Short mmCIF file of N, CA and C in Angstrom, two decimals:
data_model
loop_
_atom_site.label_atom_id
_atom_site.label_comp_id
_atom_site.label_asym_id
_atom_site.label_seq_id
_atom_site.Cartn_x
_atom_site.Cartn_y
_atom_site.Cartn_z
N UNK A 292 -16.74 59.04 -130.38
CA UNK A 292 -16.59 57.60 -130.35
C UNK A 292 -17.13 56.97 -131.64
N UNK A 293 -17.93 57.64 -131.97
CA UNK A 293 -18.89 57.39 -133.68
C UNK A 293 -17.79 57.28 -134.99
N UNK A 294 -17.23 57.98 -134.54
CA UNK A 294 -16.10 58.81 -135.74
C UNK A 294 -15.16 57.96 -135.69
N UNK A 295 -14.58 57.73 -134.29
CA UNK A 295 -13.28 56.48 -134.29
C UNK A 295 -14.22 54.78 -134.77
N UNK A 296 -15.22 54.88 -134.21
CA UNK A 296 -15.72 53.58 -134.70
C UNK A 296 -15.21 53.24 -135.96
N UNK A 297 -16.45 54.34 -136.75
CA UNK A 297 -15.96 54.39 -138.60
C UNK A 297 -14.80 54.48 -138.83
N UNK A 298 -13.99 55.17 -138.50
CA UNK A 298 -12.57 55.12 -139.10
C UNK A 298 -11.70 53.54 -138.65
N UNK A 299 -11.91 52.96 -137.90
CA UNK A 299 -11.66 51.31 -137.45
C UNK A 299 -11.88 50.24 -138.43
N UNK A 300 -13.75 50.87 -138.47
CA UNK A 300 -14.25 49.74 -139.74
C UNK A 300 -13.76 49.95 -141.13
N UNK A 301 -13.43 51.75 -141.34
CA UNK A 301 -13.57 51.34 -143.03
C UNK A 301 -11.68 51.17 -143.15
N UNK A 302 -11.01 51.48 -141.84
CA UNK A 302 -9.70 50.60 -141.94
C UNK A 302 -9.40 49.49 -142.11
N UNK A 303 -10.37 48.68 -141.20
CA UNK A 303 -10.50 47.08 -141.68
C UNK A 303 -10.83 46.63 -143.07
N UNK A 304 -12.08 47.30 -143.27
CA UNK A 304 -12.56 47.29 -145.04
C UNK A 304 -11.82 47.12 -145.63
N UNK A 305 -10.59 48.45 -145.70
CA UNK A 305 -9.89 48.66 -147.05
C UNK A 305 -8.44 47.65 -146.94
N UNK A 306 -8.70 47.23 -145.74
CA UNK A 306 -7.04 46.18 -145.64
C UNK A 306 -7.52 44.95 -146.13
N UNK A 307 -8.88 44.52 -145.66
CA UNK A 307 -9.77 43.39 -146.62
C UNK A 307 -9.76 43.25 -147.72
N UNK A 308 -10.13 44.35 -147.89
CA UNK A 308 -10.02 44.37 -150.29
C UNK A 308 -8.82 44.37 -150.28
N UNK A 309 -7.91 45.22 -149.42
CA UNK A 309 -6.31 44.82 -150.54
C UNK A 309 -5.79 43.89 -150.28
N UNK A 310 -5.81 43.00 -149.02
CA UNK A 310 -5.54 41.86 -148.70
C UNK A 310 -6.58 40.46 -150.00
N UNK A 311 -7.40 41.01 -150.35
CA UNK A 311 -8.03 40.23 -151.02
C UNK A 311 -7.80 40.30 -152.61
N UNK A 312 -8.12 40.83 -152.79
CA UNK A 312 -7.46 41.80 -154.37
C UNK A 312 -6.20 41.44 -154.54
N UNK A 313 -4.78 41.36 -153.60
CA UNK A 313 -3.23 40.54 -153.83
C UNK A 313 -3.58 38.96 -153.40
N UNK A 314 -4.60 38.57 -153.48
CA UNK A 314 -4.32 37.16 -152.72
C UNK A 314 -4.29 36.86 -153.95
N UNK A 315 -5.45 37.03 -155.02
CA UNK A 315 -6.15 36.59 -155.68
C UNK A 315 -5.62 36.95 -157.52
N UNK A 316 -4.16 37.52 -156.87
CA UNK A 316 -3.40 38.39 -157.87
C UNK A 316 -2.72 36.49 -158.54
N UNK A 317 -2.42 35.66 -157.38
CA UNK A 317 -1.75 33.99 -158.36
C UNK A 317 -2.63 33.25 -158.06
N UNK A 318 -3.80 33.31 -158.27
CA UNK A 318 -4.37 32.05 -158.43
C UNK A 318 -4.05 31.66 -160.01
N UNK A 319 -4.15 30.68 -160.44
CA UNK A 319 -4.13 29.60 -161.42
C UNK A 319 -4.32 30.58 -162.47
N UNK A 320 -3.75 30.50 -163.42
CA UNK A 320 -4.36 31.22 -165.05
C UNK A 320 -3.70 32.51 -164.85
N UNK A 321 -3.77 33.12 -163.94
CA UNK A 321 -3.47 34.80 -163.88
C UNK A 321 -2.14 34.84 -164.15
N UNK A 322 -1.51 35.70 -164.99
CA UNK A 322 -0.79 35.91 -165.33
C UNK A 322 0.39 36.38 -164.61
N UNK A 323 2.21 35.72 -164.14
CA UNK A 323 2.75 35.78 -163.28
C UNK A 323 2.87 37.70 -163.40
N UNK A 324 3.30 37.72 -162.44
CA UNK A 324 4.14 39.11 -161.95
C UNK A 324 5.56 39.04 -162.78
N UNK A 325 6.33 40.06 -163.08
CA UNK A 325 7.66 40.20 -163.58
C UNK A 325 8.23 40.34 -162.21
N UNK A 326 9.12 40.18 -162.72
CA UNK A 326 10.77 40.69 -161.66
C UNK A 326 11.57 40.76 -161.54
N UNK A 327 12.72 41.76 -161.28
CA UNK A 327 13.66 42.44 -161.63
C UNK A 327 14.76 42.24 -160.35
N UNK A 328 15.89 41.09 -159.89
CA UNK A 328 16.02 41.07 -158.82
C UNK A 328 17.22 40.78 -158.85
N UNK A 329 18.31 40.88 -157.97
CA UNK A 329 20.02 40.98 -157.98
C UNK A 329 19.46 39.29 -157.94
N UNK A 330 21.13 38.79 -158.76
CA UNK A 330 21.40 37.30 -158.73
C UNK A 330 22.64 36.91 -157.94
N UNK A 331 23.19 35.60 -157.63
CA UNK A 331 24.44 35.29 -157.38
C UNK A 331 25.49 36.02 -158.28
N UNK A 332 25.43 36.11 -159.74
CA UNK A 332 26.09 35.94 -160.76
C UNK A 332 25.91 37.55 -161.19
N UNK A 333 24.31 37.25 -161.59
CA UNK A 333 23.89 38.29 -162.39
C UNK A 333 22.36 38.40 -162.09
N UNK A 334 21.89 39.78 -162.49
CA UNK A 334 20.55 40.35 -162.16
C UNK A 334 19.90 38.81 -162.91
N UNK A 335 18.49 38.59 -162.26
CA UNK A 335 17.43 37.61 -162.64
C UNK A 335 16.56 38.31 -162.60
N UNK A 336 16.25 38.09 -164.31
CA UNK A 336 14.65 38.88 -164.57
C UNK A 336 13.86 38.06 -165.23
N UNK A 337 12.24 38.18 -164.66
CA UNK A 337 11.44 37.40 -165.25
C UNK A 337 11.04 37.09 -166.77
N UNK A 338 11.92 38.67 -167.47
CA UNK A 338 11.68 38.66 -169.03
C UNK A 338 12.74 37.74 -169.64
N UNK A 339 13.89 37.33 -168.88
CA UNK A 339 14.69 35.85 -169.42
C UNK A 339 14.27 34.99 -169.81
N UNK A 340 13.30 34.72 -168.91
CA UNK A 340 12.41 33.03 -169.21
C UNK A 340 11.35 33.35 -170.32
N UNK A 341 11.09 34.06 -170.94
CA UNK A 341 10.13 34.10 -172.01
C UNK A 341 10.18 33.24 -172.75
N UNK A 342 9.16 32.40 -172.75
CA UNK A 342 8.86 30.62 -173.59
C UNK A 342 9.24 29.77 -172.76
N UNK A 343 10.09 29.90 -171.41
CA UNK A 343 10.06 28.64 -170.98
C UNK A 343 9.11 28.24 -169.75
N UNK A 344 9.27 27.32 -169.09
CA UNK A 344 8.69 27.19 -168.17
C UNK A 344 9.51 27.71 -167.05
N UNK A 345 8.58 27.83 -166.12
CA UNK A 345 9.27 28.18 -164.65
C UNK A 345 8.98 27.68 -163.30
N UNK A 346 9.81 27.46 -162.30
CA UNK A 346 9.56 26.79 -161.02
C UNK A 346 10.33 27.80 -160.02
N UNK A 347 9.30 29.33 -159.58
CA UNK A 347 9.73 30.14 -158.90
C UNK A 347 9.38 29.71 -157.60
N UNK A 348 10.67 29.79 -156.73
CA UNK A 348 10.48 29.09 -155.19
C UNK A 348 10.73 30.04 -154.44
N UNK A 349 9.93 30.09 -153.51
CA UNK A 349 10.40 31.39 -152.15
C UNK A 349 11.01 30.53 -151.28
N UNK A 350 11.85 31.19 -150.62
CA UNK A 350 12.58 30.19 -149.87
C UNK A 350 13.37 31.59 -148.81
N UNK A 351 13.82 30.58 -147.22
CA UNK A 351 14.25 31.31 -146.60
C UNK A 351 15.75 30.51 -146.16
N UNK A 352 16.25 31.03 -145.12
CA UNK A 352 17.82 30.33 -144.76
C UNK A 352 17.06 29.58 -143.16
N UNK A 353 16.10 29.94 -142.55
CA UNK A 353 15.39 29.62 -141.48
C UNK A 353 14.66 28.24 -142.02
N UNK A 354 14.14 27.72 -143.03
CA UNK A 354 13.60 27.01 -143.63
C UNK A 354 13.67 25.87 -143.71
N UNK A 355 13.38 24.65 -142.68
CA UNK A 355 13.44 23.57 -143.15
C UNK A 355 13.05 22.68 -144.17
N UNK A 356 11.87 22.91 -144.31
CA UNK A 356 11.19 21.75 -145.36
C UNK A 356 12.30 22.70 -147.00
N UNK A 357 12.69 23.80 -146.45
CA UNK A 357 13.91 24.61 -147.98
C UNK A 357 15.37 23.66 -148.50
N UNK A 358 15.30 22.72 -147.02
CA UNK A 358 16.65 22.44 -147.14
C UNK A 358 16.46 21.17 -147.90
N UNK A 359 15.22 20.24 -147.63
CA UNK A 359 14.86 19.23 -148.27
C UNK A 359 14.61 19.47 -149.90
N UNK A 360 13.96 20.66 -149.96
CA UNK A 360 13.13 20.95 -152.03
C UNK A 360 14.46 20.99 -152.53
N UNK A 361 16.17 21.65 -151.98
CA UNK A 361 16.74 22.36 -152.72
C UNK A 361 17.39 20.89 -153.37
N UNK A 362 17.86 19.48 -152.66
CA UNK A 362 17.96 18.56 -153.72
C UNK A 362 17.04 18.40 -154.97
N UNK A 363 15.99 18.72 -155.01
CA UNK A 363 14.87 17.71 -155.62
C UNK A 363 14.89 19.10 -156.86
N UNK A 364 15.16 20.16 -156.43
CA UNK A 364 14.79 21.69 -157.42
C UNK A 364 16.16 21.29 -158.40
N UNK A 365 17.25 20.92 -157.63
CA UNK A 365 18.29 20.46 -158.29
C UNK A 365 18.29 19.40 -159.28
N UNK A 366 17.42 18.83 -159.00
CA UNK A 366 17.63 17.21 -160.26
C UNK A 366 16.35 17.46 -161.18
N UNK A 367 15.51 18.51 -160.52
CA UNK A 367 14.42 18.91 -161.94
C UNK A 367 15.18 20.12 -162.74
N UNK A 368 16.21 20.58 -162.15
CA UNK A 368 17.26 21.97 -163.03
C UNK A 368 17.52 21.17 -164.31
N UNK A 369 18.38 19.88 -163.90
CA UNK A 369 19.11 18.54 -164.29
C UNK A 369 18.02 18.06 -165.65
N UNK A 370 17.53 18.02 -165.15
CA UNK A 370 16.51 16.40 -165.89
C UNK A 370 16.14 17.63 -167.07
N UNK A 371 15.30 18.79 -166.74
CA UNK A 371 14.52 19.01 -167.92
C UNK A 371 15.08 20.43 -168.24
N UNK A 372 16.02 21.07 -167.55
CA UNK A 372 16.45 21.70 -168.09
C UNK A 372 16.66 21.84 -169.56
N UNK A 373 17.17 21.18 -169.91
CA UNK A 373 17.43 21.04 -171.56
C UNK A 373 16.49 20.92 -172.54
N UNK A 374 15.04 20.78 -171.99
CA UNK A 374 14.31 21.00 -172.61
C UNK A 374 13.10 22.52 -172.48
N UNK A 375 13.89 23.33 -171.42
CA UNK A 375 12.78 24.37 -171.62
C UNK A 375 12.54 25.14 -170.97
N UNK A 376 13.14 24.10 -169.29
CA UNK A 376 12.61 24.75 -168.09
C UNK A 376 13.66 24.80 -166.97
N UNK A 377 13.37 26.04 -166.32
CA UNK A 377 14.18 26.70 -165.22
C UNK A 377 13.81 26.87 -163.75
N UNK A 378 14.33 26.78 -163.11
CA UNK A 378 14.35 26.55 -161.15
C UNK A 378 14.42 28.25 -160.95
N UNK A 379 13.97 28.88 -160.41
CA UNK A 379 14.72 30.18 -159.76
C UNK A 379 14.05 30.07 -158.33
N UNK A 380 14.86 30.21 -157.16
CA UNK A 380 14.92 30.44 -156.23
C UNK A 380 14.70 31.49 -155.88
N UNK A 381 13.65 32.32 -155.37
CA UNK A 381 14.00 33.51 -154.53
C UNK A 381 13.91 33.61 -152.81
N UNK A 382 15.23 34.00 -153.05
CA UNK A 382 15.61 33.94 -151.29
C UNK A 382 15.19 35.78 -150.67
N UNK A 383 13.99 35.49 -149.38
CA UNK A 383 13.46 36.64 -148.63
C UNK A 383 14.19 37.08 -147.68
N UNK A 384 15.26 36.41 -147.36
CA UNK A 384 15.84 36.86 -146.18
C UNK A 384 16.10 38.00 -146.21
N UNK A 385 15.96 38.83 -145.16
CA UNK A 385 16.31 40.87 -144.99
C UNK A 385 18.26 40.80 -145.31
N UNK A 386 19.21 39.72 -145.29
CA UNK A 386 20.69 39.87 -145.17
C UNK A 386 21.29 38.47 -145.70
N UNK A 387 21.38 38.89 -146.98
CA UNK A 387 22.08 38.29 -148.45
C UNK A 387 23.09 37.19 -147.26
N UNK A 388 23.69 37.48 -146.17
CA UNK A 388 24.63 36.69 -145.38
C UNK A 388 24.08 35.72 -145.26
N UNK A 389 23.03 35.38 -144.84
CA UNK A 389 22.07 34.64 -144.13
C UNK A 389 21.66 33.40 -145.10
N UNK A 390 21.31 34.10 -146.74
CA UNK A 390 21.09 33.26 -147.67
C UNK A 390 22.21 32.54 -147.84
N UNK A 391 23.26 33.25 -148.31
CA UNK A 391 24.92 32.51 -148.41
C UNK A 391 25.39 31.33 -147.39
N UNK A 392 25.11 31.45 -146.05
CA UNK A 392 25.36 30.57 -144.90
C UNK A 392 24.41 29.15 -145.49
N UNK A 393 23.38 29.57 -145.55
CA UNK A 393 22.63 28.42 -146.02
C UNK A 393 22.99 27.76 -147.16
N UNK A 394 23.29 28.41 -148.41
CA UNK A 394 23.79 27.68 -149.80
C UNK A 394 24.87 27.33 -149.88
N UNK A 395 26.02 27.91 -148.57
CA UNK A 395 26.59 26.79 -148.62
C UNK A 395 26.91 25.51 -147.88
N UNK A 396 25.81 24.86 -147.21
CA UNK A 396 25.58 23.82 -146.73
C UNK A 396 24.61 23.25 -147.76
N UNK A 397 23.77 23.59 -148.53
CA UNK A 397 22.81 23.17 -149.09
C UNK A 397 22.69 23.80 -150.59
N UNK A 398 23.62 23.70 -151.44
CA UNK A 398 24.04 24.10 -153.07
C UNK A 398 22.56 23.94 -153.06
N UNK A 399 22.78 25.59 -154.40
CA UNK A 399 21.57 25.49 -155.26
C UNK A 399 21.95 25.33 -156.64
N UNK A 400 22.17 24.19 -157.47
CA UNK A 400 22.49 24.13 -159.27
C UNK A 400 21.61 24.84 -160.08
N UNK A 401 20.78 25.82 -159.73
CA UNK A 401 19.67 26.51 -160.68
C UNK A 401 20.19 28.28 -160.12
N UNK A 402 19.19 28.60 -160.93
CA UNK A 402 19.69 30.38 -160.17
C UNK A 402 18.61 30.86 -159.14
N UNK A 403 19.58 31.51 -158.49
CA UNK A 403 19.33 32.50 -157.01
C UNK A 403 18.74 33.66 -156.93
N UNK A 404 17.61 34.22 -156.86
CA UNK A 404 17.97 35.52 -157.14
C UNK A 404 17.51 36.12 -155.29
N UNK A 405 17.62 37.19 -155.03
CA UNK A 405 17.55 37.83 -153.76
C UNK A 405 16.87 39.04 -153.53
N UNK A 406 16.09 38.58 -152.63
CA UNK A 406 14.41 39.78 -152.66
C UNK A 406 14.24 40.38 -151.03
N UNK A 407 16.07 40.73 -151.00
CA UNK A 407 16.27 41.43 -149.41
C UNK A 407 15.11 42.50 -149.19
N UNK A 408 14.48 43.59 -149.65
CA UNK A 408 13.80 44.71 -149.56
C UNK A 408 12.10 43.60 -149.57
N UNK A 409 11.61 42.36 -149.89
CA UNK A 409 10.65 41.74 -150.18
C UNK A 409 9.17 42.62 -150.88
N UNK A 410 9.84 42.75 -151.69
CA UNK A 410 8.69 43.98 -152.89
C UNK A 410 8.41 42.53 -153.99
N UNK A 411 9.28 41.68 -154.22
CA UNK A 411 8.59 40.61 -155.24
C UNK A 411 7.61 39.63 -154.28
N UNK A 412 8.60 39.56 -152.87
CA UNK A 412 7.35 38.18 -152.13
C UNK A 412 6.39 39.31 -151.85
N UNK A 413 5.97 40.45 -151.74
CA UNK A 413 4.88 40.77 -151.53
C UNK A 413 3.73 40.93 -152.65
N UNK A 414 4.51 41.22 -153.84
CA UNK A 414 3.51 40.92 -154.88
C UNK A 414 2.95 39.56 -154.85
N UNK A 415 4.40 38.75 -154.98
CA UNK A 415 3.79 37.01 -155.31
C UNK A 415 2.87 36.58 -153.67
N UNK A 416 3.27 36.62 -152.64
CA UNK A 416 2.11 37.32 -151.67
C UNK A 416 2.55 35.07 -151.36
N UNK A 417 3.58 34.59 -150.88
CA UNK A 417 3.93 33.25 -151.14
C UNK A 417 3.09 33.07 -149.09
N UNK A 418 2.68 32.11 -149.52
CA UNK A 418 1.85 31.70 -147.54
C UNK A 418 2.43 30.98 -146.79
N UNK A 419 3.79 30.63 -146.78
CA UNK A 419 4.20 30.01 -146.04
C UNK A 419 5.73 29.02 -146.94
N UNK A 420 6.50 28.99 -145.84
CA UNK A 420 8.19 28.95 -146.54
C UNK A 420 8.44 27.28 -146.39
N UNK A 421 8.91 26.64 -147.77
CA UNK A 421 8.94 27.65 -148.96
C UNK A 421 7.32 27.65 -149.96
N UNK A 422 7.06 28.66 -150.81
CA UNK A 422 6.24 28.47 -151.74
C UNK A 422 6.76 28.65 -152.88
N UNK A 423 5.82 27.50 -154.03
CA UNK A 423 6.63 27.71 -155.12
C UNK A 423 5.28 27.75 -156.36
N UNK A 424 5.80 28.92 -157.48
CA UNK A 424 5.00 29.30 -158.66
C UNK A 424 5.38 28.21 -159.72
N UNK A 425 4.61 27.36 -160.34
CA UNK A 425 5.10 26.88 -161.83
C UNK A 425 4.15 27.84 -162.64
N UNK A 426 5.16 28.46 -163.52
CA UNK A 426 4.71 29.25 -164.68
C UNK A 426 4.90 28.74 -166.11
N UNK A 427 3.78 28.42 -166.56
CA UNK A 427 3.99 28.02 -168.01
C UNK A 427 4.74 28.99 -169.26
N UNK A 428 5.08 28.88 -170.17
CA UNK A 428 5.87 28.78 -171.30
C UNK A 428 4.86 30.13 -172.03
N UNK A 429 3.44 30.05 -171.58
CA UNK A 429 3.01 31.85 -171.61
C UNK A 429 2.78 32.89 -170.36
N UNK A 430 3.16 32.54 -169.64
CA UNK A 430 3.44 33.57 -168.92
C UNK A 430 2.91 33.37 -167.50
N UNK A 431 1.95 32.22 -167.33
CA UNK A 431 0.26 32.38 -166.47
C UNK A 431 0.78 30.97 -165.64
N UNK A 432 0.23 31.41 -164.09
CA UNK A 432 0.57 30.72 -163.01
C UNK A 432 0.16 29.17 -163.83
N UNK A 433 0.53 27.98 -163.16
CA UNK A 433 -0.31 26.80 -163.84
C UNK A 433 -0.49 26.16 -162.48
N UNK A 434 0.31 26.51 -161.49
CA UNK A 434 0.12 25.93 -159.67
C UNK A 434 1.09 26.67 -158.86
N UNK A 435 0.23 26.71 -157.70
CA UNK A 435 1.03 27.05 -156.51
C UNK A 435 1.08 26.24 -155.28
N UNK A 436 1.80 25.89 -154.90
CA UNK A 436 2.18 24.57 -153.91
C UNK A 436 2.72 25.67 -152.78
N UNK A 437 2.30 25.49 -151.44
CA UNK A 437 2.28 25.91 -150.58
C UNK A 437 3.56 24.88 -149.24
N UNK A 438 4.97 25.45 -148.86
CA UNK A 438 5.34 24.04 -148.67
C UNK A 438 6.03 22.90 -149.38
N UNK A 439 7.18 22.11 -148.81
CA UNK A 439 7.47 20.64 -149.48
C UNK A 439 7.42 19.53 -148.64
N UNK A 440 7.15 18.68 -149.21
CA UNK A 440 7.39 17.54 -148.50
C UNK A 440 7.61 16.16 -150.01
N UNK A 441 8.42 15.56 -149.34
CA UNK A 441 8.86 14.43 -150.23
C UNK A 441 7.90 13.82 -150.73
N UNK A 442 6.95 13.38 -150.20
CA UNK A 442 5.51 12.64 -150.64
C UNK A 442 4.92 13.26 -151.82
N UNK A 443 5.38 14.98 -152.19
CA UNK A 443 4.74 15.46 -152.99
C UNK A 443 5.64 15.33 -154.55
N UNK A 444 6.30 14.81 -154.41
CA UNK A 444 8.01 15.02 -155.76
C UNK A 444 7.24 14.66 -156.96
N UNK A 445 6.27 13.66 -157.02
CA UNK A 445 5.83 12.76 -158.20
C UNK A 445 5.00 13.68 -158.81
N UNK A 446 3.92 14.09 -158.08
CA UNK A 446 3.03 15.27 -158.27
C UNK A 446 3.96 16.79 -158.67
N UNK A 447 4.81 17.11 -158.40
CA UNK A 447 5.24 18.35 -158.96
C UNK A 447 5.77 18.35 -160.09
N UNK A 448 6.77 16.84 -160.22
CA UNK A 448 7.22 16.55 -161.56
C UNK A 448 5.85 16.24 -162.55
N UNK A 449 5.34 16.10 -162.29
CA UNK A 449 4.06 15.31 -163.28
C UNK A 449 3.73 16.81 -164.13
N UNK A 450 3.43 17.71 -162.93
CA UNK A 450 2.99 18.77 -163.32
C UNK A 450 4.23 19.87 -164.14
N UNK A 451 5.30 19.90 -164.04
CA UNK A 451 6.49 20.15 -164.77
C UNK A 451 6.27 19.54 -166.15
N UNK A 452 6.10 18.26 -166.27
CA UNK A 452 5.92 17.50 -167.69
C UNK A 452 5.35 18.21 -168.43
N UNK A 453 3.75 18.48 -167.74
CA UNK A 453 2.56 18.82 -168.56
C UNK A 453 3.14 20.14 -168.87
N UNK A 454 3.67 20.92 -167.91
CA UNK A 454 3.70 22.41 -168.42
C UNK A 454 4.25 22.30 -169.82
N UNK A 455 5.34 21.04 -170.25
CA UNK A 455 6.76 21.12 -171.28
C UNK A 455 5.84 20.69 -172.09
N UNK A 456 5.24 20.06 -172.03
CA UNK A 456 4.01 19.21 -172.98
C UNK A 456 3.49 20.26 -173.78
N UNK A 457 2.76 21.27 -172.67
CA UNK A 457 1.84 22.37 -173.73
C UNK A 457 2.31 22.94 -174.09
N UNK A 458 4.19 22.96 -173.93
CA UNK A 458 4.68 24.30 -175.21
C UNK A 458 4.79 23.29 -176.85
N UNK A 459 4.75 22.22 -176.70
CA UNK A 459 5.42 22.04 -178.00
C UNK A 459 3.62 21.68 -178.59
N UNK A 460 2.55 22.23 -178.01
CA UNK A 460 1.06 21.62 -178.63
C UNK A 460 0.64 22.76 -179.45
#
């Protein structure tokens, strides 16, 4: 009973540190994860965006508050696109069908990419649908927003600005 005890606790232990050790993999500053992931079009890889900014969104087809961001991800594609910065969507759903049913009730104008096997949301380790990464123009998380809600639009754009701000400083 000694033996199963220990083997319980240092199971718990070691799911603690790695549960802790990936949490702590996007906080702020740390440098994003790459990723290598089928697109609508074409493969989306994180080494594309090199210099620009980024607004990586996890997102599901189950997702309400997903159906609300995907206007608003759309008119920040729009607005500042042209100066730097890119939307990518990654959709978790286990069946590419599922994503498709949804986009087309709810267009996405930015790119898609699709993380059926979820080996990128487990790196990016996102807490709740949707979550979204802004990655600055070197590489390193600058926020993670947990969730949308409309109340928040002013605040995400603000923070989009600043990211475009510090590439040209």
């Amino acid at each position: 009973m000694v033996s199963r005890s220990l083997a319980i606790g240092f199971i718990v232990s070691a799911s603690l540190a790695l549960s802790i050790s990936s949490a702590t993999a996007q906080e702020v500053g740390s440098k994003a994860p790459s990723f290598d992931l089928p697109g609508t079009v074409k493969p989306v890889r994180s080494a594309d965006f090199k210099g620009r900014v980024v607004y990586v969104d996890f997102w599901a087809s189950w997702c309400a508050p997903c159906k609300q961001s995907f206007p608003w991800m759309n008119e920040m594609q729009a607005k500042y696109g042209p100066r730097g910065f890119s939307v990518v969507g990654v959709n978790v759903d286990q069946k590419r069908e599922d994503a498709d049913k949804f986009l087309a009730g709810t267009p996405a104008n930015f790119l898609v990419a699709y993380d059926t096997t979820g080996k990128v949301a487990e790196v990016y380790q996102p807490k709740g649908m949707p979550t979204s990464f802004l990655i600055g123009a070197d590489g390193k998380v600058r926020a993670v927003h947990i969730g949308f809600k409309d109340s928040n639009r002013e605040e995400l754009e603000r923070e989009i600005v600043a990211a475009l701000a510090a590439v040209r400083k």
